[in-house]
Coordinates of C-alpha atoms in Angstrom, one line a residue:
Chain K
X1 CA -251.5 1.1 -28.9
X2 CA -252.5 3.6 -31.2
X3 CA -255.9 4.1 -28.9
X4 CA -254.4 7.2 -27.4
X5 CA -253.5 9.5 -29.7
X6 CA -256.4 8.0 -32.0
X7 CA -258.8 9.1 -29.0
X8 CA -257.7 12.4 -29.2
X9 CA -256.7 13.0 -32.9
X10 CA -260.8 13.1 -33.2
X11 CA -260.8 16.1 -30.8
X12 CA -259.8 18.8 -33.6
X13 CA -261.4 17.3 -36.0
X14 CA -264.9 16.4 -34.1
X15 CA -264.6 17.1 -30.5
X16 CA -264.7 21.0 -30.9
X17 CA -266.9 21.2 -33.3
X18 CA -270.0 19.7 -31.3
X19 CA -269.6 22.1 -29.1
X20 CA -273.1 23.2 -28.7
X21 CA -273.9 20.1 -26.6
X22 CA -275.7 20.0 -23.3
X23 CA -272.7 22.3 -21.7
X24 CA -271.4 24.6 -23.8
X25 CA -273.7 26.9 -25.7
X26 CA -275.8 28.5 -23.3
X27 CA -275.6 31.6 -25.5
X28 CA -277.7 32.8 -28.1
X29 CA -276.8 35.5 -31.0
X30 CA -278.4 37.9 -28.4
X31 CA -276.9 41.3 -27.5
X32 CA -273.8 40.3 -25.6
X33 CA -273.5 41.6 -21.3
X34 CA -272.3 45.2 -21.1
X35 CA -269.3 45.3 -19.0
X36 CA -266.9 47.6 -17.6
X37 CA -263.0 47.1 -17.5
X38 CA -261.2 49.2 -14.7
X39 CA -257.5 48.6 -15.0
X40 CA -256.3 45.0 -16.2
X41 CA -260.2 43.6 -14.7
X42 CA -263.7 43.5 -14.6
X43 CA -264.8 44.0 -11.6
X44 CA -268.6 43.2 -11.5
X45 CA -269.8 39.7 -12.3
X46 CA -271.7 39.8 -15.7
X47 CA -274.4 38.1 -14.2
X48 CA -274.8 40.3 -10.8
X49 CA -274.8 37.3 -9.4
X50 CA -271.9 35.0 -7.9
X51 CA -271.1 31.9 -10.1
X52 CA -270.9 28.4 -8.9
X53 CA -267.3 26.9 -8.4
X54 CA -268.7 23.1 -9.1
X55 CA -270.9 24.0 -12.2
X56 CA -267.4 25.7 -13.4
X57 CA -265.2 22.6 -12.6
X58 CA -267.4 21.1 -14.8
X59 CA -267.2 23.7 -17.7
X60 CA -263.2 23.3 -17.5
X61 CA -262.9 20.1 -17.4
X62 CA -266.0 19.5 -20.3
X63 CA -263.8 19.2 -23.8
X64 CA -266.0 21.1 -25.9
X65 CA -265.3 24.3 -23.8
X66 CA -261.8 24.4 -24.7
X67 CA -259.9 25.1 -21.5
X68 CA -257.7 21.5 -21.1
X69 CA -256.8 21.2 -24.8
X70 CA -254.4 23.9 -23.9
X71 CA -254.1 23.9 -20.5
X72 CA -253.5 21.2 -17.7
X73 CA -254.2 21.8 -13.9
X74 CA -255.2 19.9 -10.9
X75 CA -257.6 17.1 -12.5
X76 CA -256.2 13.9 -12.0
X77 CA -259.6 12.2 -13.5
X78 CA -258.8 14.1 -16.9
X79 CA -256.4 12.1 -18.7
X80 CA -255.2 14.2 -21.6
X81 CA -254.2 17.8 -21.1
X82 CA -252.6 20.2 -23.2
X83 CA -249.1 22.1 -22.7
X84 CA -249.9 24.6 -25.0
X85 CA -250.6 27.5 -22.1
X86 CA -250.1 27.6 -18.2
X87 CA -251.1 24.9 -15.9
X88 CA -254.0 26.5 -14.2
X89 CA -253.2 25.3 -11.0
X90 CA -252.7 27.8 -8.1
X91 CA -254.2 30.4 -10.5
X92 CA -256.6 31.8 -7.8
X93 CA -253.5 32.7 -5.6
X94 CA -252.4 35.3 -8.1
X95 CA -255.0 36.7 -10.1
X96 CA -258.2 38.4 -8.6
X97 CA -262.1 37.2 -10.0
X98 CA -262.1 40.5 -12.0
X99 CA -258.6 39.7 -13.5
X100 CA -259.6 36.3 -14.2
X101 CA -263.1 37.7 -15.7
X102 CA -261.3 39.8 -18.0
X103 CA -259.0 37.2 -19.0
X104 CA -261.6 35.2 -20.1
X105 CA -263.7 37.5 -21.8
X106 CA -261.3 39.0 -23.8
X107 CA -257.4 37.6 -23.1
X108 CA -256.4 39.5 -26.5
X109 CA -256.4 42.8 -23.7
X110 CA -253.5 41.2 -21.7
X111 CA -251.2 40.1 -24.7
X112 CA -252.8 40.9 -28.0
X113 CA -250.6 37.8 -29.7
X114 CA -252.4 35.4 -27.4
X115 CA -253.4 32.2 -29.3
X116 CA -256.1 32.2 -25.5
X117 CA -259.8 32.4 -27.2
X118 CA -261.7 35.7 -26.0
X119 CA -264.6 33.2 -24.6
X120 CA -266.7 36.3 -24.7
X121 CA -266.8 38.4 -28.2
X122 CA -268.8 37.9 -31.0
X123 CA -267.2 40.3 -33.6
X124 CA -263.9 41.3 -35.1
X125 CA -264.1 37.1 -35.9
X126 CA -263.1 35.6 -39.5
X127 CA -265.5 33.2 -41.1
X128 CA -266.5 31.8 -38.2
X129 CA -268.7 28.7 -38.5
X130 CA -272.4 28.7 -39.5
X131 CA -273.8 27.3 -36.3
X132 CA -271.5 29.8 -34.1
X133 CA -272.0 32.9 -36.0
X134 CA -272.9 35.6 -33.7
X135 CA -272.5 34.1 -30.8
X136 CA -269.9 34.1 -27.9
X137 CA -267.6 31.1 -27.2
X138 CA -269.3 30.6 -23.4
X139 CA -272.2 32.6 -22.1
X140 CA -272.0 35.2 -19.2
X141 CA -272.9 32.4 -16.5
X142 CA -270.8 30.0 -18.0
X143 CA -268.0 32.4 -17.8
X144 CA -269.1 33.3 -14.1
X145 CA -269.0 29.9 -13.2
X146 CA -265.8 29.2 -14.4
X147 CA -264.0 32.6 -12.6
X148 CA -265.8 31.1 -9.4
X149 CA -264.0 28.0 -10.2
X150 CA -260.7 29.2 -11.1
X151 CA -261.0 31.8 -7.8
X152 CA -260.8 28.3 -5.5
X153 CA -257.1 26.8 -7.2
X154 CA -255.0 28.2 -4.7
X155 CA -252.2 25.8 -3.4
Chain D
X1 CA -221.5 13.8 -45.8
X2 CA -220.9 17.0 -44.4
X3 CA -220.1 18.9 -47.6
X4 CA -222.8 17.1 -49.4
X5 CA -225.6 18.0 -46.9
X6 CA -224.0 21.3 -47.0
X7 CA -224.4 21.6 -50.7
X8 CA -227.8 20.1 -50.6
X9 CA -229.0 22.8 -48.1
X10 CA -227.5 25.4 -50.4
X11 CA -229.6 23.9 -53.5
X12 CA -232.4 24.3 -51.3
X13 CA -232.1 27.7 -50.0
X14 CA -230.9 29.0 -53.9
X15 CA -234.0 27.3 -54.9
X16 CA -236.5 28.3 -52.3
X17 CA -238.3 31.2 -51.7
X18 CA -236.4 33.3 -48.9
X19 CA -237.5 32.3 -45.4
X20 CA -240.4 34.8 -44.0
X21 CA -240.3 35.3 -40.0
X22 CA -241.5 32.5 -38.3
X23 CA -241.2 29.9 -40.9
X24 CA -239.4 26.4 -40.8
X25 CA -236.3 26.2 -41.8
X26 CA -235.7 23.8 -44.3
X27 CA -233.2 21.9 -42.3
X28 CA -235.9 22.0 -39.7
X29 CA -239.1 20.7 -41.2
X30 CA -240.1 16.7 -40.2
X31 CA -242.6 14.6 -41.6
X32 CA -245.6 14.3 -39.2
X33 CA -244.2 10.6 -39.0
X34 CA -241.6 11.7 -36.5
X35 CA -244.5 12.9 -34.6
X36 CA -245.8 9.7 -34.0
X37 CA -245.1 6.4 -31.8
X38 CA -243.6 3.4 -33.2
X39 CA -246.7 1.6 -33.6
X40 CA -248.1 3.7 -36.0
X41 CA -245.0 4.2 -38.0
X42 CA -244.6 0.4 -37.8
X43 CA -247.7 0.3 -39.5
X44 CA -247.3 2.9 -42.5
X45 CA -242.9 1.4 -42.9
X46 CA -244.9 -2.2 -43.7
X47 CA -246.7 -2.6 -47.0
X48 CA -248.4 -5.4 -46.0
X49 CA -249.5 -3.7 -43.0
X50 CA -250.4 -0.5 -44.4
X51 CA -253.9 -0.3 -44.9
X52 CA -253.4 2.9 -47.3
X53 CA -251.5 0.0 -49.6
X54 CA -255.1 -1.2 -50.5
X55 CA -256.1 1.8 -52.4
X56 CA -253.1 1.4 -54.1
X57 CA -253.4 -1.9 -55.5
X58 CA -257.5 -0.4 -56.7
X59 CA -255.8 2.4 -58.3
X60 CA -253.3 0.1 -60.3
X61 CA -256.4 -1.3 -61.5
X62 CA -258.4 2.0 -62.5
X63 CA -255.3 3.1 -63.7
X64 CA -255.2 0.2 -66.2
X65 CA -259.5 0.3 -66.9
X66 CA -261.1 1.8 -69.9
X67 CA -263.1 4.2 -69.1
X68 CA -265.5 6.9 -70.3
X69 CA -267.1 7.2 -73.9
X70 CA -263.5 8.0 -75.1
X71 CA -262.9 4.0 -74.3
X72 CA -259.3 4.9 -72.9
X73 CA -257.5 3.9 -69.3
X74 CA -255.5 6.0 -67.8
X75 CA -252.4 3.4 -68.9
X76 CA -253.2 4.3 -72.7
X77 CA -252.2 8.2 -72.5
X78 CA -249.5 7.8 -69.4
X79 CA -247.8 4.0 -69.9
X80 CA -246.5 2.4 -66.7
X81 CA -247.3 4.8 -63.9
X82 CA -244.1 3.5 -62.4
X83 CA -241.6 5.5 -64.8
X84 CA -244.4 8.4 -65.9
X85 CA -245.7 9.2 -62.8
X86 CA -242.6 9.3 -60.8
X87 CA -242.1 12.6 -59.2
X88 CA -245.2 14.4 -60.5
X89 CA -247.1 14.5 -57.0
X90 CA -244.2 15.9 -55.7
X91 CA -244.5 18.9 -57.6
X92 CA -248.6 19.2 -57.4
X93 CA -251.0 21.7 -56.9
X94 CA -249.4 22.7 -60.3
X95 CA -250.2 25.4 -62.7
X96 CA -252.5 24.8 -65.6
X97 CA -252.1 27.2 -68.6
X98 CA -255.7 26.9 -70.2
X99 CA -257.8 27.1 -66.4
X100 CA -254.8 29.9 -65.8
X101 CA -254.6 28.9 -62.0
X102 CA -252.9 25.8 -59.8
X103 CA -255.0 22.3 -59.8
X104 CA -254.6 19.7 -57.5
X105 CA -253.4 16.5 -58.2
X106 CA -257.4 15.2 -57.4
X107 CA -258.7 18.1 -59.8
X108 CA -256.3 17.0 -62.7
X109 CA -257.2 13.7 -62.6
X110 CA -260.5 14.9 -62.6
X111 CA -259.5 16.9 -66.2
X112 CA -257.9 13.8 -67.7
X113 CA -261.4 12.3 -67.4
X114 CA -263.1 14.8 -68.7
X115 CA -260.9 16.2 -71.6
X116 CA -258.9 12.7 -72.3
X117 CA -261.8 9.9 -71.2
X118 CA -264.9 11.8 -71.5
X119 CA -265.6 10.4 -68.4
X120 CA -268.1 12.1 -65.0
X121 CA -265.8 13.5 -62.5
X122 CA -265.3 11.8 -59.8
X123 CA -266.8 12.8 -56.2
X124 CA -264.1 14.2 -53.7
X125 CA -263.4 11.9 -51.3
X126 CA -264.7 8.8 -53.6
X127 CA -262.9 5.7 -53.0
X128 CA -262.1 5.7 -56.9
X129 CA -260.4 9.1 -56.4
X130 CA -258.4 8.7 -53.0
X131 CA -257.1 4.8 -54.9
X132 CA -256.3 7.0 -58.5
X133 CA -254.7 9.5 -56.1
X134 CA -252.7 6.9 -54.0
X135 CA -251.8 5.0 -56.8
X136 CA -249.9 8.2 -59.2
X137 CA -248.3 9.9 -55.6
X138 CA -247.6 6.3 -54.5
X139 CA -244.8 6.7 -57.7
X140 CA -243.6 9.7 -55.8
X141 CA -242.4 7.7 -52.4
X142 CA -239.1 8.9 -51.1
X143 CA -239.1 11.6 -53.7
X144 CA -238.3 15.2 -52.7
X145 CA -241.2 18.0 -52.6
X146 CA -240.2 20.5 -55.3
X147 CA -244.1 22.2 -55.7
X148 CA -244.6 25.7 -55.9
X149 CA -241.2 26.1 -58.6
X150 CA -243.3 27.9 -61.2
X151 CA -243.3 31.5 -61.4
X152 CA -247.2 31.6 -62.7
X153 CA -247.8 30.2 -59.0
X154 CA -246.2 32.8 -56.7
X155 CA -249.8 35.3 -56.4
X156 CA -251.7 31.5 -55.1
X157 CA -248.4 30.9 -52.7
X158 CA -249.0 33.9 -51.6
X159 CA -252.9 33.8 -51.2
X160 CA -252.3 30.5 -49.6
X161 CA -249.8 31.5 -46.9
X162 CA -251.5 34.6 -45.8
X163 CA -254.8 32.2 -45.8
X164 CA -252.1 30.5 -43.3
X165 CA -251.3 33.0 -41.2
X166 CA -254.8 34.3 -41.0
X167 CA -256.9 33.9 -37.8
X168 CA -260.0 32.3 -38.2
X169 CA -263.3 30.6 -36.4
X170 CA -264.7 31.2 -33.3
X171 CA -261.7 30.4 -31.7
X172 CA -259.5 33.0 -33.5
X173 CA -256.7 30.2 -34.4
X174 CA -254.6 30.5 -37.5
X175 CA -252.5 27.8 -39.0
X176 CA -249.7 29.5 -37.9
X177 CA -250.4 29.5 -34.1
X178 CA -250.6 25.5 -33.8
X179 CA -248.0 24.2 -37.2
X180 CA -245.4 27.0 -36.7
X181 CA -245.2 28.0 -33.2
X182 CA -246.3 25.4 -31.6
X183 CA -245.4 21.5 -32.9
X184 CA -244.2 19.5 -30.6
X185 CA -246.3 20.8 -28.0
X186 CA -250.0 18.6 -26.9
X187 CA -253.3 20.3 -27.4
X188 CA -255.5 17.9 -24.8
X189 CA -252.4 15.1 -25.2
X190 CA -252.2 14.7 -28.9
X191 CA -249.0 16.2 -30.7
X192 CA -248.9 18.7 -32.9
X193 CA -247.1 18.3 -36.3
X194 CA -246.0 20.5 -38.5
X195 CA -248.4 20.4 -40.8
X196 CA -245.9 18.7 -43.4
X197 CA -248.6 17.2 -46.3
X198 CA -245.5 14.6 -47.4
X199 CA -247.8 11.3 -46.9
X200 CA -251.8 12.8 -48.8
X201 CA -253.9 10.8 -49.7
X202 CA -253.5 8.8 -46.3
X203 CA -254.7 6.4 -43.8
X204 CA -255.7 8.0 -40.7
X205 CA -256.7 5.7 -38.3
X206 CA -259.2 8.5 -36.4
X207 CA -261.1 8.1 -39.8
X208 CA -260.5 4.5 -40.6
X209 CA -259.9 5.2 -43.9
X210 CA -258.0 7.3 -46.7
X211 CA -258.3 10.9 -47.0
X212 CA -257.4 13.6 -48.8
X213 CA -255.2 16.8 -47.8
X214 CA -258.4 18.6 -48.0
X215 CA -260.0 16.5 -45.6
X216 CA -257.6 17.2 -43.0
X217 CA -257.5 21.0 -43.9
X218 CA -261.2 20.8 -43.5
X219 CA -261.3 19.3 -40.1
X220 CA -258.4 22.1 -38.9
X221 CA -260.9 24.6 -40.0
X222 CA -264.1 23.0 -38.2
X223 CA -261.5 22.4 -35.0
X224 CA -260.9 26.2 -34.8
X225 CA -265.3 26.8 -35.5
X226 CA -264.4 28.2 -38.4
X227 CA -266.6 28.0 -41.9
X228 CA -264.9 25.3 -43.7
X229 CA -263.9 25.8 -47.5
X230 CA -265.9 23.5 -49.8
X231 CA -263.8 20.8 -52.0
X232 CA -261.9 22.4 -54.6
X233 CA -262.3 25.6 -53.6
X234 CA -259.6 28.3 -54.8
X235 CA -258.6 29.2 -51.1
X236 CA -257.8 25.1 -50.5
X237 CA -255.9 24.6 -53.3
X238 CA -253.7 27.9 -52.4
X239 CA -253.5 26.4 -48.8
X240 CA -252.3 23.2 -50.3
X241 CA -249.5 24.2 -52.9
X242 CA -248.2 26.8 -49.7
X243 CA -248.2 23.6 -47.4
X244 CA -246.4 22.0 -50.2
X245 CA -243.8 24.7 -50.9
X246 CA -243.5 24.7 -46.9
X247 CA -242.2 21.3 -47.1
X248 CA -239.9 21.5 -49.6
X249 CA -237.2 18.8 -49.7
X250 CA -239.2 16.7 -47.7
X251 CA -239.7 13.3 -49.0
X252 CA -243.1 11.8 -50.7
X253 CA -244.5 8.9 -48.1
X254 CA -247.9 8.4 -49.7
X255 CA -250.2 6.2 -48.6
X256 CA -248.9 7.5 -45.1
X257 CA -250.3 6.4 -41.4
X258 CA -251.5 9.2 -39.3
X259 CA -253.0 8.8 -35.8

């Protein structure tokens, strides 16, 4: 009965906060990437390096990155999704790697009432949490991952 | 029936602070109850079923029990909680003229003890404070929320609803974004309420026991990364008397169900 929605009231309350598992929390309070925004992207991958569409589909679909409590998409093994945003499917048919860099990194640039986390920032933050102080949501390879990831939803 | 919802909305709005931009109407605000499916509500609708009914009955019995050096129960000041205590959670966090600043319902039974009982203060989140709690707001069921009335309160509603509206945590979330704009919506499948505190303390079955309002403001906090308040801090207690003006005219469920 109540196994549902008591499987997932814990999410708030526990699931986001032990984020820094295995996954999530490749970053440390270090200096954050430099990057460069042309336009509505950024166009270089933070890491000079390509990111890796499986390691990403992972990130996505792992709770503690954040992505499906909001979103839904194509991930039939994920059983609860959030409506809270766009379903992410067919997202690489309209929006290029460096749009969807940029949207990740900082979605506050493309609609600055956006409840979407900037998954790469570390200031300009209230109060934020003793073990995330200073540090940004994902790390650059996470995020380059994930941009490789969202790059291959095309339907 | 028409006319006298009409009138009662009218009371409401003459009564209420005016509406700010993006707020609930009062017509408009529902118990997190409606959020949930019958199984749960099943559960919280039958006293013998309700597991939050079981702090109740301990509270009856602290309410009754001498305690502290002063050798008095709660019972010897107040009388049957049934006629004294009716209504009075409905109206808490309430102002106190001597700390000159709102208490909870938890931090004024926590000044009885000390000023009335000479008694220790009990431990947030202490079964002995959740069943006293329960037990006085228990009196309240099916009353309406009148809270935040008193003119000495309006700087902590104010602290409190900006303290709402304020993004916070790593994931730059305020209050506002999920219990305003959002209810009714799923963050990863589970419905988002309103935010209405009608049913505190209550059973949530996530935590398998009672909890307090601060509790679940807590856990909002720590959801979004943010630093958490500590128990009884100002900032909570301004959250909670703006959650509870939010919801006035809503009636008192406590001991609710959650999910």
């Amino acid at each position: 009965m109540a196994s549902a929605p008591l499987h997932i009231a814990a999410l708030i309350a526990a699931g986001l906060v032990l984020a820094c598992g295995a996954l999530a929390c490749g970053a440390r309070a270090d200096e954050l990437v430099p990057y460069k925004i042309i336009g509505d992207t950024i166009p270089q991958s933070l890491t000079d390096s390509p990111g890796d569409p499986a390691r990403g589909r992972a990130l996505v679909l792992a709770r503690t990155t954040t992505c499906i409590l909001c979103h839904s998409g194509p991930f039939p093994e994920v059983r609860f999704q959030g409506d809270l945003a766009p379903d992410l499917k067919g997202t690489g048919n309209w929006w290029s790697a460096g749009q969807l860099r940029l949207r990740l990194v900082d979605a506050s640039r493309f609609n600055p009432k956006t409840i979407m986390p900037s998954y790469y920032r570390n200031d300009g933050l209230v109060r934020v949490g003793r073990n995330f102080a200073d540090k940004p949501i994902l790390s650059a390879a996470e995020i380059e991952d994930i941009v490789a990831f969202l790059a291959t939803l095309r339907d | 029936m028409i006319s006298w919802r009409a009138i009662a909305a009218a009371t409401l709005l003459a009564a209420a602070p005016a509406l700010v931009a993006g707020e609930i109407p009062s017509d408009a605000r529902r118990s997190g109850y409606t959020f949930m499916g019958p199984d749960t509500r099943a559960m919280q609708d039958d006293d013998t079923a309700n597991p939050g009914m079981l702090f109740v009955l301990d509270g009856e019995a602290l309410w009754a029990k001498k305690t502290g050096s002063a050798e008095k129960a709660c019972a010897d000041c107040h009388g049957d909680a049934r006629g004294s205590m009716k209504g009075v959670a409905a109206r808490y966090p309430a102002f106190d003229k001597a700390l000159a600043r709102p208490v909870t319902l938890d931090q004024r039974i926590n000044l009885c003890r000390a000023n009335h009982q000479q008694a220790s203060p009990l431990p947030y989140e202490s079964r002995d404070l959740l069943a006293l709690s329960a037990f006085v707001a228990h009196q309240s069921r099916g009353v309406a929320i009148t809270a935040g009335d008193d003119p000495e309160l309006k700087p902590f509603l104010a602290q409190g609803r900006d303290l709402f509206m304020q993004r916070e945590g790593q994931l730059n979330l305020a209050c506002t974004n999920c219990h305003d704009d959002n209810f009714d919506r799923r963050l990863a499948g589970a419905p988002i309420t309103q935010a209405q505190p009608t049913g505190y303390p209550l059973y949530r079955l996530e935590w398998q026991t009672l909890g307090s309002l601060e509790r679940r403001l807590r856990s909002c906090m720590s959801g979004v990364r943010a630093q958490a308040y500590d128990y009884g801090a100002p900032e909570l207690v301004a959250l909670e008397l703006y959650l509870m003006s939010r919801a006035r005219g809503l009636p008192m469920e406590t001991p609710a169900v959650r999910p």
